[in-house]
Every structure is written in structure tokens, then in C-alpha cells.
Amino acid sequence: MIGRSRRDAGQAFPIYVVMVAGLLFLVFAFFAVGKAAALRNGSQGAADAAVLAAANEARKNYETGFLASLPEDLLDQYLESHPVIGCPAAQGLASANQADVTFCQETLGGYRDRITVDVEGRKTVNSSVLPGSEKTTAKATATAEIEFRCKWRSVDLNHDSIRDIFFFTCKGGGFLEIRPSSPPPWSEVSKILYDVHLVSN
């Protein structure tokens, strides 16, 4: 009986080893999957931050062209054809979130301009149970829209074809009065004229 018990124990030991090894593999695999998901979330956050920074930069850069179009009442023309320049601001926010911009596109849309940014995280999954994961990084894409959300009317006080006052009525209840000769700070009015938000890709 004693000999048989020892034989049974000896036969069971390799099974225990295999079971423990299997459990350890599963633990490491679940850890790797969790790390990959966390890195993916981090990259998406970096992409969102980067594209919003680019969109806000573009909105800031509208100032010169927008204000220059007002006296001659060329605002419609400006909105339909104007430069959208924001991508240079994207990398700073991506870098702050441990990622790099791999692609950035600015698209003129008139009343709805768009910027799309692709980023790649700097950290790798680097799991011993996933071959090639030492080179696997998380990638993400985000798109932001810069929406001009106001209607306007202009007044020519001197009857000389030069518009002296513009009145803007905007979505959300915003109202602005802009005199081209002495406009208010763009940092304030641009946030009423233009809404910046993320959109689904």
C-alpha cells in the first residue's frame, strides 16, 4: 500500500507541475492583455489631447483673416476658403502623454473644419508570453471639429460700403458685437464664435 501511494504521488507530480505552469501562463497572459488595454486607453487619451490642442491652435490662428474680412463684408468668402493651421501644436500634448504624432491632417470645411491626428504610444506591451510584444505599441486616432456656430448682420453707419459693426447671434445663446476698428480680444470672442469638440472617426 505504501509503495502504491508513493507511485501515485510520483505520477501526480508532473500533472501538478503542468497545471501550475498553465495557471502561471494564464496569469501572465491576462496581465499582458490588461497592459495592452491600458496602453490603448493611454494612446487614445494622447490622441484626444493632441487633436484638441491642434484644433484650439487653428481657432487661434483664424484671428487675422477673420477680422480682416469684416470691414469689406467678406466673411462668407473667408469662411468658405481660409487656412486651417493647427497640426504644429499636436505633438506637445501627445508627448506629454507619452506618445508621438505619426499623422496629422487639417481639412477645410467652411463652417466645420476638421483636424485628424494619429498617435503611437512610446511604451510597449513587452510580455514574455506574447511573441513580438516587445515591439508592440498602442496606436490611436482622434478627430476634432472646429464649428463656426453663429449668424450675423452688419451695419454700415457712414454709407461708404465699409461695415462698422457686426452683430453675431450664436448657438447656445451667445451674442457678440464686433467693431472691426476696435475688436475685442480674440481669445474671448473666438470661443463664442467657434466651438471645438471631438467627433467620432
XYZ file of C-alpha atoms in Angstrom:
201
model
C 0.000 0.000 0.000
C 2.816 2.353 0.917
C 4.620 1.622 -2.337
C 1.435 2.193 -4.315
C 0.807 5.575 -2.609
C 4.308 6.653 -3.463
C 3.813 5.591 -7.082
C 0.522 7.540 -7.285
C 2.153 10.604 -5.799
C 5.015 10.295 -8.238
C 2.608 10.063 -11.176
C 0.550 13.018 -9.956
C 3.504 15.348 -9.503
C 4.052 16.044 -13.250
C 0.316 16.817 -13.572
C 0.588 19.365 -10.770
C 3.600 20.937 -12.468
C 1.711 21.235 -15.760
C -1.332 22.705 -14.003
C 0.755 25.283 -12.154
C 2.617 26.179 -15.344
C -0.703 26.564 -17.147
C -2.087 28.791 -14.421
C 1.030 30.948 -14.476
C 0.749 31.269 -18.252
C -2.857 32.397 -17.929
C -1.928 34.922 -15.245
C 0.806 36.416 -17.404
C -1.456 36.358 -20.470
C -4.228 38.195 -18.616
C -1.660 40.676 -17.350
C -0.384 41.252 -20.893
C -3.909 41.768 -22.215
C -4.657 44.190 -19.383
C -1.448 46.106 -20.045
C -2.250 46.279 -23.765
C -5.710 47.651 -22.989
C -4.259 50.239 -20.612
C -1.721 51.333 -23.211
C -4.505 51.572 -25.807
C -6.546 53.783 -23.479
C -3.492 55.899 -22.804
C -2.816 56.347 -26.522
C -6.431 57.304 -27.135
C -6.176 59.909 -24.405
C -2.991 61.212 -26.013
C -4.690 61.379 -29.421
C -7.682 63.235 -27.976
C -5.465 65.736 -26.184
C -3.261 66.240 -29.248
C -6.131 66.842 -31.676
C -7.900 69.244 -29.309
C -4.661 71.194 -28.946
C -4.376 71.347 -32.738
C -8.000 72.478 -33.109
C -7.598 75.194 -30.489
C -4.437 76.369 -32.209
C -6.279 76.542 -35.533
C -9.058 78.574 -33.909
C -6.454 80.975 -32.536
C -4.887 81.322 -35.984
C -8.196 82.358 -37.556
C -7.938 85.793 -35.934
C -6.063 87.776 -38.604
C -8.045 86.539 -41.589
C -11.390 86.663 -39.813
C -11.048 90.253 -38.604
C -9.589 91.414 -41.913
C -12.671 90.119 -43.729
C -15.148 92.123 -41.673
C -14.846 95.737 -42.898
C -15.384 94.696 -46.522
C -18.115 92.231 -45.537
C -16.150 89.292 -46.929
C -16.896 86.969 -44.016
C -18.789 84.430 -46.150
C -15.861 84.252 -48.510
C -13.414 83.862 -45.643
C -15.405 81.031 -44.051
C -15.540 79.155 -47.344
C -11.822 79.484 -48.023
C -9.355 80.020 -45.215
C -6.214 78.335 -43.924
C -6.585 75.700 -41.206
C -3.266 75.584 -39.330
C -3.156 73.651 -36.089
C -1.076 70.497 -36.508
C 2.178 72.004 -35.162
C 0.532 72.183 -31.722
C -0.388 68.487 -31.623
C 2.987 66.954 -30.744
C 3.382 68.840 -27.476
C 0.242 67.328 -25.958
C 0.973 63.911 -27.425
C 4.460 63.979 -25.916
C 3.066 64.992 -22.535
C 1.020 61.781 -22.693
C 3.943 59.528 -23.673
C 3.060 59.340 -27.366
C 4.158 60.713 -30.733
C 2.124 62.117 -33.608
C 2.517 59.929 -36.701
C -0.039 61.720 -38.878
C -1.970 64.995 -38.782
C -4.396 66.294 -41.386
C -6.180 69.654 -41.491
C -9.355 69.756 -43.576
C -11.185 72.906 -44.606
C -14.922 72.517 -44.253
C -16.139 76.092 -44.301
C -18.334 76.256 -41.258
C -16.997 72.919 -39.951
C -13.253 72.470 -40.267
C -11.672 69.226 -39.080
C -8.314 68.015 -37.858
C -7.395 64.334 -37.571
C -4.412 63.075 -35.596
C -2.846 59.607 -35.356
C -0.538 58.861 -32.448
C 1.640 55.965 -31.351
C 2.449 55.310 -27.715
C 6.076 55.109 -26.631
C 5.644 52.161 -24.262
C 5.479 48.569 -25.497
C 3.440 45.636 -24.172
C 6.681 43.676 -23.741
C 5.198 40.450 -22.363
C 7.159 37.216 -22.171
C 4.076 35.180 -23.147
C 3.251 37.177 -26.280
C 5.876 36.809 -29.029
C 6.787 40.119 -30.630
C 5.149 42.180 -27.901
C 8.466 43.820 -27.067
C 7.916 45.864 -30.231
C 4.137 46.235 -29.979
C 2.913 49.746 -29.193
C -0.580 51.172 -28.919
C -1.925 53.384 -31.691
C -4.975 55.645 -31.744
C -6.772 58.186 -33.903
C -8.847 61.218 -32.959
C -10.700 63.877 -34.929
C -11.777 67.310 -33.733
C -14.202 69.685 -35.381
C -13.994 73.481 -35.313
C -17.525 74.672 -35.892
C -18.455 78.251 -36.708
C -21.821 78.446 -34.973
C -23.113 81.989 -35.488
C -25.327 84.037 -37.784
C -24.618 87.708 -38.286
C -25.725 91.017 -39.701
C -23.620 94.076 -40.406
C -24.216 97.813 -40.277
C -22.643 100.498 -42.454
C -23.006 103.644 -40.366
C -21.303 106.014 -42.806
C -22.823 104.631 -46.032
C -19.395 104.139 -47.530
C -19.602 100.353 -48.128
C -17.427 99.733 -45.086
C -19.139 97.744 -42.340
C -18.710 99.450 -38.971
C -20.447 96.952 -36.671
C -21.136 93.218 -36.846
C -23.749 91.573 -34.642
C -23.354 87.816 -34.105
C -26.058 85.548 -32.715
C -24.659 82.138 -31.841
C -25.859 78.701 -30.813
C -26.193 78.315 -27.082
C -27.417 81.878 -26.605
C -24.156 83.662 -27.333
C -24.293 87.230 -28.648
C -21.416 89.382 -29.839
C -20.940 92.881 -31.146
C -17.693 93.335 -33.032
C -16.450 96.658 -34.365
C -13.689 95.905 -36.911
C -11.974 99.153 -35.961
C -11.586 98.057 -32.335
C -12.361 94.342 -31.949
C -12.496 92.686 -28.508
C -9.766 90.194 -27.553
C -9.835 87.216 -29.907
C -9.164 84.815 -27.042
C -12.597 85.717 -25.687
C -14.726 86.079 -28.798
C -13.287 83.076 -30.654
C -14.708 80.695 -28.053
C -18.180 82.068 -28.708
C -17.831 82.140 -32.488
C -16.205 78.712 -32.785
C -16.946 75.516 -30.882
C -14.162 72.934 -30.657
C -15.176 69.321 -29.938
C -14.214 65.729 -30.634
C -16.126 63.780 -33.267
C -16.341 60.061 -33.988
C -13.988 58.720 -36.621
